[in-house]
């Protein structure tokens, strides 16, 4: 069994490195482990689509989690689980895997509320000790001292974690971008990261999702402007689909509705859930009202805006039901406009196209963010110039690209190299990154894999 000594500082990813999705990261020092994030992913189709004629897309994708056997077998050495933010690829596996760890979970109030609601639908309701932490706070978990650093991303309350041990300090960025106008939460503040330059950060472990994209990511504010100017000239009903967890986008859409004289209704369980959490956590502006979906049917088209789930073509989500005429409240007709304020995640094209064909057959026009002349979607991950700035601020000795497939990790490592970071390790799940005493990477020290989980 791998056990780190008091001279060692190790990083060991069980999920999310060499792939996008199901993040599960471990840090090891002095006989103890710390877990950062515990997410899910959607597996490759189980049944090739030709076998059922391309229909029944819902059965094709299964939900998977990282195989946690390595750490579950020594859970007595696990000092805690930290959740950096509430995206499914960081939090989604916890309700299913927690029983195998049985240790406290540390996260911020918004993420804690998302987690409590997930747990309430699982067999672990009320069993998981959740410790709520505030931004900037410092905790000691076994031999690790953690500092929560506010950052910006595409969901409320995202955090980077600084981890200090007697043999070295690391910055685990988690998912981030530089957003000067994030619509909800504070603007990105580089001062905390700049300070790290003088504090000998041994390694930066960070997001690679958009490392192969030049420039900077767009701000949520750009997106608001783009949506406003896209929707203003439309006369028909407007239906917008986006990622439910992007509360800033929902607020932007509610503001657009207000400015264009439309009543806004939300359709789909995950949207209503996120809206309720945002209200409960005081993230939702009081002057932005939502109407009951049933009331929209009586209004003229130019006064209606609907935000719906289903941006990835999910067959049971609101948009697919509306497209298939099986939604119990809404029937879309010619003149209505569907706007995708989102991207199509690779692998979901077939499902999205199927929905779009049904919409086109009804005379409903469709606008995708990829084809829009105005920005109507913003990614939550750093592009090349943002990564460069982060490396210039933090100046770590070692760069460890995570949260990406091999091409993303390699692009990230190249950026770190160009910024003067001497050591950079491109690896994958199961590799042991030895940060101290002597930096090195040992390939495939732990067996990893994916396990199916049953979502309810
Ligand atoms: Zn992520
Ligand atoms: Zn994320």
Short mmCIF file of C-alpha atoms and ligand atoms in Angstrom, two decimals:
data_model
loop_
_atom_site.label_atom_id
_atom_site.label_comp_id
_atom_site.label_asym_id
_atom_site.label_seq_id
_atom_site.Cartn_x
_atom_site.Cartn_y
_atom_site.Cartn_z
CA UNK A 1 0.00 0.00 0.00
CA UNK A 2 1.21 3.50 -0.88
CA UNK A 3 1.69 5.58 2.25
CA UNK A 4 3.35 9.00 2.10
CA UNK A 5 6.04 9.68 4.73
CA UNK A 6 6.58 12.94 6.60
CA UNK A 7 9.11 13.95 3.90
CA UNK A 8 6.66 13.32 1.06
CA UNK A 9 4.08 15.53 -0.59
CA UNK A 10 2.17 13.63 -3.25
CA UNK A 11 -0.58 14.38 -5.74
CA UNK A 12 -2.60 11.43 -6.99
CA UNK A 13 -5.61 11.85 -9.30
CA UNK A 14 -8.13 8.98 -9.39
CA UNK A 15 -10.37 10.83 -11.89
CA UNK A 16 -10.36 13.90 -14.14
CA UNK A 17 -6.76 13.81 -15.39
CA UNK A 18 -6.49 12.65 -18.99
CA UNK A 19 -10.25 13.06 -19.37
CA UNK A 20 -12.93 15.68 -18.84
CA UNK A 21 -15.31 14.82 -16.03
CA UNK A 22 -15.42 12.85 -12.74
CA UNK A 23 -12.71 14.74 -10.87
CA UNK A 24 -11.28 13.02 -7.81
CA UNK A 25 -7.91 14.25 -6.55
CA UNK A 26 -5.83 13.13 -3.60
CA UNK A 27 -2.99 14.84 -1.79
CA UNK A 28 -0.78 12.73 0.47
CA UNK A 29 1.56 13.71 3.27
CA UNK A 30 2.76 12.17 6.54
CA UNK A 31 0.57 9.07 6.42
CA UNK A 32 -2.60 11.02 5.57
CA UNK A 33 -4.68 11.81 2.49
CA UNK A 34 -6.88 14.75 1.58
CA UNK A 35 -9.53 14.41 -1.13
CA UNK A 36 -10.45 17.31 -3.38
CA UNK A 37 -13.70 16.88 -5.32
CA UNK A 38 -15.69 13.75 -6.08
CA UNK A 39 -17.53 14.06 -9.39
CA UNK A 40 -19.38 12.09 -12.01
CA UNK A 41 -19.04 11.72 -15.74
CA UNK A 42 -21.18 10.42 -18.57
CA UNK A 43 -19.81 7.28 -20.11
CA UNK A 44 -19.62 6.39 -23.77
CA UNK A 45 -22.85 4.98 -25.15
CA UNK A 46 -23.46 1.48 -23.82
CA UNK A 47 -25.49 0.41 -26.84
CA UNK A 48 -24.50 1.57 -30.33
CA UNK A 49 -27.29 3.80 -31.62
CA UNK A 50 -27.87 1.78 -34.80
CA UNK A 51 -29.17 -1.12 -32.73
CA UNK A 52 -32.23 0.81 -31.75
CA UNK A 53 -32.50 2.87 -34.87
CA UNK A 54 -31.00 5.97 -33.31
CA UNK A 55 -34.01 6.33 -31.05
CA UNK A 56 -34.20 6.18 -27.30
CA UNK A 57 -31.09 8.29 -26.70
CA UNK A 58 -31.74 8.36 -22.96
CA UNK A 59 -30.69 4.78 -22.47
CA UNK A 60 -27.38 5.24 -24.22
CA UNK A 61 -25.40 7.31 -21.73
CA UNK A 62 -24.67 5.92 -18.32
CA UNK A 63 -23.48 7.87 -15.30
CA UNK A 64 -20.09 6.83 -13.94
CA UNK A 65 -17.83 7.73 -11.02
CA UNK A 66 -14.11 7.19 -10.46
CA UNK A 67 -13.27 3.84 -8.90
CA UNK A 68 -12.38 4.92 -5.34
CA UNK A 69 -11.00 1.56 -4.15
CA UNK A 70 -7.49 2.89 -3.49
CA UNK A 71 -8.65 5.49 -0.97
CA UNK A 72 -11.69 3.55 0.30
CA UNK A 73 -9.29 0.77 1.38
CA UNK A 74 -7.49 3.19 3.68
CA UNK A 75 -10.29 5.52 4.63
CA UNK A 76 -8.90 5.77 8.16
CA UNK A 77 -6.08 7.83 6.63
CA UNK A 78 -8.44 10.19 4.81
CA UNK A 79 -8.69 13.44 6.79
CA UNK A 80 -11.48 15.09 4.83
CA UNK A 81 -13.19 15.74 1.52
CA UNK A 82 -13.09 19.24 0.07
CA UNK A 83 -15.59 20.24 -2.64
CA UNK A 84 -14.37 23.26 -4.64
CA UNK A 85 -17.71 24.04 -6.37
CA UNK A 86 -21.07 22.51 -7.18
CA UNK A 87 -20.62 21.28 -10.76
CA UNK A 88 -21.53 17.63 -11.29
CA UNK A 89 -17.99 16.71 -12.34
CA UNK A 90 -16.82 17.85 -8.87
CA UNK A 91 -19.68 16.95 -6.52
CA UNK A 92 -21.93 14.47 -8.32
CA UNK A 93 -20.41 11.20 -7.06
CA UNK A 94 -20.41 12.09 -3.38
CA UNK A 95 -23.97 10.89 -2.60
CA UNK A 96 -23.04 7.48 -4.04
CA UNK A 97 -19.45 7.10 -2.83
CA UNK A 98 -19.50 8.81 0.58
CA UNK A 99 -20.40 5.59 2.39
CA UNK A 100 -17.04 4.19 1.33
CA UNK A 101 -15.16 7.12 2.98
CA UNK A 102 -17.43 8.21 5.86
CA UNK A 103 -15.48 11.38 6.54
CA UNK A 104 -16.49 15.04 6.89
CA UNK A 105 -17.11 17.16 3.79
CA UNK A 106 -15.87 20.76 3.68
CA UNK A 107 -17.43 23.25 1.32
CA UNK A 108 -19.03 26.69 1.04
CA UNK A 109 -22.70 27.51 1.83
CA UNK A 110 -24.03 27.44 -1.76
CA UNK A 111 -22.30 24.17 -2.60
CA UNK A 112 -23.36 22.73 0.76
CA UNK A 113 -27.00 23.47 -0.09
CA UNK A 114 -26.67 21.82 -3.51
CA UNK A 115 -25.12 18.79 -1.78
CA UNK A 116 -27.79 18.58 0.94
CA UNK A 117 -30.51 18.52 -1.72
CA UNK A 118 -28.70 15.77 -3.62
CA UNK A 119 -28.19 13.77 -0.43
CA UNK A 120 -31.86 14.12 0.50
CA UNK A 121 -32.68 12.06 -2.60
CA UNK A 122 -30.07 9.40 -1.75
CA UNK A 123 -29.77 6.78 0.95
CA UNK A 124 -27.22 8.95 2.75
CA UNK A 125 -29.68 11.72 3.67
CA UNK A 126 -28.69 13.36 7.01
CA UNK A 127 -25.70 11.05 7.46
CA UNK A 128 -22.95 13.16 5.92
CA UNK A 129 -21.24 15.70 8.18
CA UNK A 130 -20.98 18.89 6.10
CA UNK A 131 -18.77 21.68 7.40
CA UNK A 132 -19.55 25.05 5.81
CA UNK A 133 -16.55 27.28 5.26
CA UNK A 134 -16.35 30.93 4.28
CA UNK A 135 -14.08 32.42 1.63
CA UNK A 136 -10.61 33.27 2.89
CA UNK A 137 -10.99 30.95 5.88
CA UNK A 138 -8.19 28.66 6.99
CA UNK A 139 -8.60 25.13 8.32
CA UNK A 140 -6.28 22.45 9.50
CA UNK A 141 -7.16 18.91 8.47
CA UNK A 142 -4.55 16.48 9.78
CA UNK A 143 -1.17 17.58 8.39
CA UNK A 144 -2.78 19.85 5.75
CA UNK A 145 -3.61 23.52 6.24
CA UNK A 146 -6.14 24.79 3.73
CA UNK A 147 -6.88 28.31 2.62
CA UNK A 148 -9.95 28.98 0.49
CA UNK A 149 -9.21 31.53 -2.24
CA UNK A 150 -12.12 33.16 -4.06
CA UNK A 151 -12.00 32.77 -7.82
CA UNK A 152 -14.47 33.16 -10.72
CA UNK A 153 -16.11 30.36 -12.76
CA UNK A 154 -19.59 29.61 -14.17
CA UNK A 155 -21.38 28.74 -10.91
CA UNK A 156 -21.68 30.60 -7.60
CA UNK A 157 -18.95 30.28 -4.94
CA UNK A 158 -16.06 28.64 -6.81
CA UNK A 159 -12.83 28.31 -4.86
CA UNK A 160 -9.17 27.60 -5.43
CA UNK A 161 -7.50 25.85 -2.51
CA UNK A 162 -4.06 26.58 -1.19
CA UNK A 163 -2.69 23.60 0.69
CA UNK A 164 0.23 24.01 3.07
CA UNK A 165 2.30 21.21 4.58
CA UNK A 166 5.65 21.37 6.40
CA UNK A 167 7.38 20.12 3.23
CA UNK A 168 5.72 22.40 0.68
CA UNK A 169 2.69 24.34 -0.46
CA UNK A 170 0.54 23.84 -3.53
CA UNK A 171 -2.20 25.78 -5.28
CA UNK A 172 -5.09 23.64 -6.49
CA UNK A 173 -6.92 26.09 -8.79
CA UNK A 174 -9.93 23.84 -9.50
CA UNK A 175 -12.11 25.25 -12.32
CA UNK A 176 -11.63 28.94 -12.92
CA UNK A 177 -11.54 31.85 -15.36
CA UNK A 178 -10.83 35.54 -15.06
CA UNK A 179 -14.20 37.26 -15.04
CA UNK A 180 -14.11 40.99 -14.29
CA UNK A 181 -17.94 41.16 -14.43
CA UNK A 182 -19.32 37.81 -13.33
CA UNK A 183 -22.93 39.10 -12.80
CA UNK A 184 -23.17 37.21 -9.51
CA UNK A 185 -20.43 37.13 -6.87
CA UNK A 186 -17.32 39.30 -6.70
CA UNK A 187 -15.18 40.15 -9.74
CA UNK A 188 -11.95 38.21 -10.14
CA UNK A 189 -9.30 39.60 -7.81
CA UNK A 190 -5.73 38.73 -8.66
CA UNK A 191 -4.19 40.08 -5.46
CA UNK A 192 -4.42 36.80 -3.53
CA UNK A 193 -2.70 34.95 -6.39
CA UNK A 194 -0.09 37.64 -6.91
CA UNK A 195 0.86 37.37 -3.26
CA UNK A 196 1.72 33.71 -3.75
CA UNK A 197 4.75 34.65 -5.89
CA UNK A 198 6.69 35.52 -2.74
CA UNK A 199 5.43 32.48 -0.85
CA UNK A 200 7.28 29.64 -2.56
CA UNK A 201 4.48 27.67 -4.13
CA UNK A 202 5.90 24.29 -5.00
CA UNK A 203 3.24 23.26 -7.51
CA UNK A 204 0.20 24.63 -9.30
CA UNK A 205 -2.37 21.95 -10.09
CA UNK A 206 -4.84 23.45 -12.52
CA UNK A 207 -7.66 23.53 -15.04
CA UNK A 208 -6.67 22.69 -18.66
CA UNK A 209 -10.12 22.64 -20.33
CA UNK A 210 -9.49 25.63 -22.63
CA UNK A 211 -5.67 25.65 -22.67
CA UNK A 212 -5.72 25.16 -26.44
CA UNK A 213 -7.89 28.25 -26.98
CA UNK A 214 -6.08 31.56 -27.55
CA UNK A 215 -6.94 34.83 -25.84
CA UNK A 216 -9.28 35.34 -22.91
CA UNK A 217 -12.65 33.82 -22.05
CA UNK A 218 -15.70 36.06 -22.37
CA UNK A 219 -17.26 37.60 -19.31
CA UNK A 220 -20.79 36.79 -18.14
CA UNK A 221 -21.44 40.51 -18.64
CA UNK A 222 -20.61 40.19 -22.41
CA UNK A 223 -23.11 37.39 -22.50
CA UNK A 224 -25.81 39.52 -20.91
CA UNK A 225 -25.24 42.23 -23.54
CA UNK A 226 -25.27 39.66 -26.33
CA UNK A 227 -28.48 38.05 -25.09
CA UNK A 228 -30.19 41.41 -24.66
CA UNK A 229 -29.37 42.51 -28.20
CA UNK A 230 -30.29 39.12 -29.62
CA UNK A 231 -33.67 38.98 -27.91
CA UNK A 232 -34.70 42.66 -28.25
CA UNK A 233 -35.77 42.48 -31.94
CA UNK A 234 -37.62 39.14 -31.62
CA UNK A 235 -41.43 39.33 -31.85
CA UNK A 236 -42.31 35.70 -31.13
CA UNK A 237 -41.98 33.75 -27.91
CA UNK A 238 -38.38 33.29 -26.78
CA UNK A 239 -37.19 29.98 -25.38
CA UNK A 240 -33.65 29.93 -23.97
CA UNK A 241 -31.81 26.83 -22.84
CA UNK A 242 -28.64 26.97 -20.73
CA UNK A 243 -26.78 25.02 -18.04
CA UNK A 244 -29.03 25.13 -14.96
CA UNK A 245 -26.18 25.66 -12.51
CA UNK A 246 -25.09 28.91 -14.17
CA UNK A 247 -26.98 31.20 -11.80
CA UNK A 248 -25.32 34.28 -13.32
CA UNK A 249 -26.79 33.36 -16.71
CA UNK A 250 -30.23 32.87 -15.17
CA UNK A 251 -30.00 36.29 -13.55
CA UNK A 252 -28.89 37.80 -16.89
CA UNK A 253 -31.85 36.18 -18.63
CA UNK A 254 -34.25 37.48 -15.97
CA UNK A 255 -32.81 40.97 -16.49
CA UNK A 256 -33.19 40.63 -20.26
CA UNK A 257 -36.83 39.59 -19.77
CA UNK A 258 -37.40 42.63 -17.57
CA UNK A 259 -35.76 45.00 -20.07
CA UNK A 260 -37.65 43.60 -23.05
CA UNK A 261 -41.09 43.51 -21.39
CA UNK A 262 -41.35 39.74 -21.19
CA UNK A 263 -42.60 37.53 -18.38
CA UNK A 264 -40.14 34.80 -17.48
CA UNK A 265 -41.00 31.20 -16.64
CA UNK A 266 -38.62 28.38 -15.74
CA UNK A 267 -39.16 24.84 -17.03
CA UNK A 268 -37.35 21.76 -15.75
CA UNK A 269 -36.47 20.33 -12.34
CA UNK A 270 -32.79 21.29 -12.28
CA UNK A 271 -33.54 24.94 -13.17
CA UNK A 272 -36.21 25.24 -10.50
CA UNK A 273 -33.87 23.61 -7.99
CA UNK A 274 -31.01 26.03 -8.77
CA UNK A 275 -33.36 29.02 -8.70
CA UNK A 276 -34.62 27.94 -5.26
CA UNK A 277 -31.07 27.56 -3.95
CA UNK A 278 -30.05 30.94 -5.38
CA UNK A 279 -33.04 32.57 -3.65
CA UNK A 280 -32.33 30.75 -0.40
CA UNK A 281 -28.66 31.82 -0.46
CA UNK A 282 -29.63 35.45 -1.26
CA UNK A 283 -27.97 35.36 -4.67
CA UNK A 284 -31.17 36.21 -6.57
CA UNK A 285 -31.96 39.95 -6.97
CA UNK A 286 -35.34 40.73 -5.34
CA UNK A 287 -36.62 42.82 -8.26
CA UNK A 288 -36.36 39.96 -10.77
CA UNK A 289 -39.60 38.03 -10.75
CA UNK A 290 -40.45 34.63 -12.16
CA UNK A 291 -44.01 33.71 -13.11
CA UNK A 292 -45.77 30.37 -12.84
CA UNK A 293 -45.19 28.43 -16.07
CA UNK A 294 -48.94 27.85 -16.45
CA UNK A 295 -49.61 31.61 -16.66
CA UNK A 296 -47.46 32.13 -19.76
CA UNK A 297 -50.00 30.43 -22.02
CA UNK A 298 -52.41 33.37 -21.78
CA UNK A 299 -49.91 36.03 -22.82
CA UNK A 300 -49.15 37.43 -26.29
CA UNK A 301 -45.93 35.93 -27.80
CA UNK A 302 -43.89 39.13 -27.48
CA UNK A 303 -44.43 39.07 -23.71
CA UNK A 304 -43.16 35.52 -23.15
CA UNK A 305 -39.72 34.20 -22.30
CA UNK A 306 -39.06 30.67 -21.14
CA UNK A 307 -35.82 29.29 -19.77
CA UNK A 308 -35.79 25.53 -20.21
CA UNK A 309 -33.60 22.54 -19.40
CA UNK A 310 -32.30 20.32 -22.18
CA UNK A 311 -29.39 22.18 -23.80
CA UNK A 312 -27.68 18.82 -24.45
CA UNK A 313 -30.69 17.23 -26.13
CA UNK A 314 -31.62 15.23 -23.03
CA UNK A 315 -34.81 13.43 -24.13
CA UNK A 316 -36.67 13.85 -20.86
CA UNK A 317 -35.79 17.54 -20.40
CA UNK A 318 -38.25 20.36 -21.08
CA UNK A 319 -36.86 21.40 -24.48
CA UNK A 320 -37.02 17.91 -26.00
CA UNK A 321 -40.58 17.48 -24.71
CA UNK A 322 -41.63 20.82 -26.18
CA UNK A 323 -40.02 19.84 -29.49
CA UNK A 324 -41.84 16.51 -29.46
CA UNK A 325 -45.19 18.06 -28.44
CA UNK A 326 -45.25 16.03 -25.24
CA UNK A 327 -44.85 18.92 -22.78
CA UNK A 328 -47.98 19.30 -20.67
CA UNK A 329 -47.83 23.10 -20.46
CA UNK A 330 -46.29 24.44 -23.65
CA UNK A 331 -46.84 23.89 -27.33
CA UNK A 332 -44.26 25.56 -29.54
CA UNK A 333 -45.38 26.97 -32.90
CA UNK A 334 -44.11 28.83 -35.94
CA UNK A 335 -42.58 32.17 -35.00
CA UNK A 336 -41.16 30.97 -31.69
CA UNK A 337 -37.38 31.20 -31.31
CA UNK A 338 -35.19 28.75 -29.42
CA UNK A 339 -31.81 30.07 -28.26
CA UNK A 340 -28.99 27.84 -27.02
CA UNK A 341 -27.07 29.94 -24.47
CA UNK A 342 -24.71 27.00 -24.05
CA UNK A 343 -22.34 24.80 -26.02
CA UNK A 344 -23.00 21.29 -27.24
CA UNK A 345 -20.73 19.01 -25.24
CA UNK A 346 -18.93 16.62 -27.62
CA UNK A 347 -20.87 13.37 -27.79
CA UNK A 348 -24.27 15.06 -27.51
CA UNK A 349 -24.54 16.29 -31.12
CA UNK A 350 -26.90 13.51 -32.22
CA UNK A 351 -29.34 14.14 -29.39
CA UNK A 352 -29.27 17.93 -29.94
CA UNK A 353 -29.76 17.54 -33.71
CA UNK A 354 -32.74 15.33 -33.14
CA UNK A 355 -34.40 18.03 -31.02
CA UNK A 356 -33.52 20.69 -33.59
CA UNK A 357 -35.02 18.69 -36.46
CA UNK A 358 -38.29 18.42 -34.54
CA UNK A 359 -38.23 22.18 -33.85
CA UNK A 360 -37.51 23.00 -37.50
CA UNK A 361 -40.42 20.80 -38.60
CA UNK A 362 -42.71 22.98 -36.50
CA UNK A 363 -41.34 26.20 -38.01
CA UNK A 364 -39.51 27.16 -34.81
CA UNK A 365 -36.21 28.94 -35.50
CA UNK A 366 -33.11 27.88 -33.60
CA UNK A 367 -30.03 29.91 -32.71
CA UNK A 368 -26.91 28.17 -31.37
CA UNK A 369 -24.22 30.11 -29.51
CA UNK A 370 -21.67 28.73 -31.99
CA UNK A 371 -23.54 30.41 -34.88
CA UNK A 372 -24.63 33.56 -33.10
CA UNK A 373 -23.05 36.83 -34.29
CA UNK A 374 -23.30 38.13 -30.71
CA UNK A 375 -21.83 36.39 -27.65
CA UNK A 376 -24.61 34.43 -25.96
CA UNK A 377 -22.48 31.89 -24.12
CA UNK A 378 -19.30 32.25 -22.07
CA UNK A 379 -17.10 29.37 -21.01
CA UNK A 380 -16.14 29.02 -17.36
CA UNK A 381 -12.56 27.94 -18.02
CA UNK A 382 -9.32 29.85 -18.63
CA UNK A 383 -7.96 30.37 -22.13
CA UNK A 384 -4.26 30.72 -22.93
CA UNK A 385 -3.80 34.35 -21.81
CA UNK A 386 -5.55 33.70 -18.50
CA UNK A 387 -3.29 30.72 -17.79
CA UNK A 388 -0.25 32.85 -18.59
CA UNK A 389 -1.33 35.50 -16.11
CA UNK A 390 -1.90 32.90 -13.42
CA UNK A 391 1.60 31.47 -13.91
CA UNK A 392 3.11 34.96 -13.89
CA UNK A 393 1.36 35.69 -10.60
CA UNK A 394 1.95 32.43 -8.74
CA UNK A 395 5.35 31.42 -10.19
CA UNK A 396 5.26 27.80 -9.01
CA UNK A 397 8.21 25.47 -9.33
CA UNK A 398 6.08 22.72 -10.91
CA UNK A 399 3.03 22.84 -13.20
CA UNK A 400 0.57 19.95 -13.10
CA UNK A 401 -2.15 20.21 -15.74
CA UNK A 402 -5.38 18.42 -14.79
CA UNK A 403 -9.07 18.65 -15.82
CA UNK A 404 -8.61 17.79 -19.47
CA UNK A 405 -7.79 15.21 -22.08
CA UNK A 406 -4.19 14.66 -23.09
CA UNK A 407 -4.22 17.41 -25.76
CA UNK A 408 -5.52 19.96 -23.22
CA UNK A 409 -2.94 18.89 -20.63
CA UNK A 410 -0.12 19.16 -23.17
CA UNK A 411 -1.25 22.64 -24.29
CA UNK A 412 -1.40 23.71 -20.63
CA UNK A 413 2.12 22.35 -19.98
CA UNK A 414 3.45 24.29 -23.00
CA UNK A 415 1.98 27.51 -21.61
CA UNK A 416 3.56 26.88 -18.20
CA UNK A 417 6.90 26.19 -19.89
CA UNK A 418 6.67 29.46 -21.88
CA UNK A 419 6.04 31.25 -18.58
CA UNK A 420 9.31 29.94 -17.17
CA UNK A 421 7.98 27.08 -15.05
CA UNK A 422 10.79 24.55 -15.15
CA UNK A 423 8.99 21.32 -14.34
CA UNK A 424 5.70 20.23 -15.84
CA UNK A 425 4.23 16.77 -15.73
CA UNK A 426 1.59 15.57 -18.15
CA UNK A 427 0.11 12.42 -16.68
CA UNK A 428 -3.14 10.66 -16.11
CA UNK A 429 -5.36 9.08 -13.47
CA UNK A 430 -3.38 6.63 -11.36
CA UNK A 431 -0.02 8.38 -11.84
CA UNK A 432 1.77 9.38 -8.64
CA UNK A 433 3.11 12.94 -8.85
CA UNK A 434 5.82 13.23 -6.23
CA UNK A 435 6.19 16.92 -5.41
CA UNK A 436 8.55 16.58 -2.43
CA UNK A 437 11.24 15.77 -1.50
CA UNK A 438 12.43 15.18 -5.10
CA UNK A 439 9.92 16.08 -7.86
CA UNK A 440 9.13 13.21 -10.22
CA UNK A 441 6.22 11.34 -11.72
CA UNK A 442 5.71 7.60 -11.34
CA UNK A 443 3.36 6.24 -13.93
CA UNK A 444 0.40 4.02 -13.05
CA UNK A 445 1.05 3.38 -9.38
CA UNK A 446 -2.61 2.93 -8.55
CA UNK A 447 -5.29 1.16 -10.52
CA UNK A 448 -8.14 3.44 -11.54
CA UNK A 449 -11.31 3.05 -13.54
CA UNK A 450 -14.95 3.97 -13.82
CA UNK A 451 -17.82 2.48 -11.90
CA UNK A 452 -21.46 2.83 -12.90
CA UNK A 453 -23.81 4.59 -10.52
CA UNK A 454 -27.58 4.55 -10.43
CA UNK A 455 -29.00 8.07 -10.36
CA UNK A 456 -32.44 8.63 -8.95
ZN1 LIG B 1 -15.02 20.83 -13.83
ZN1 LIG B 2 -16.77 23.63 -12.92
#
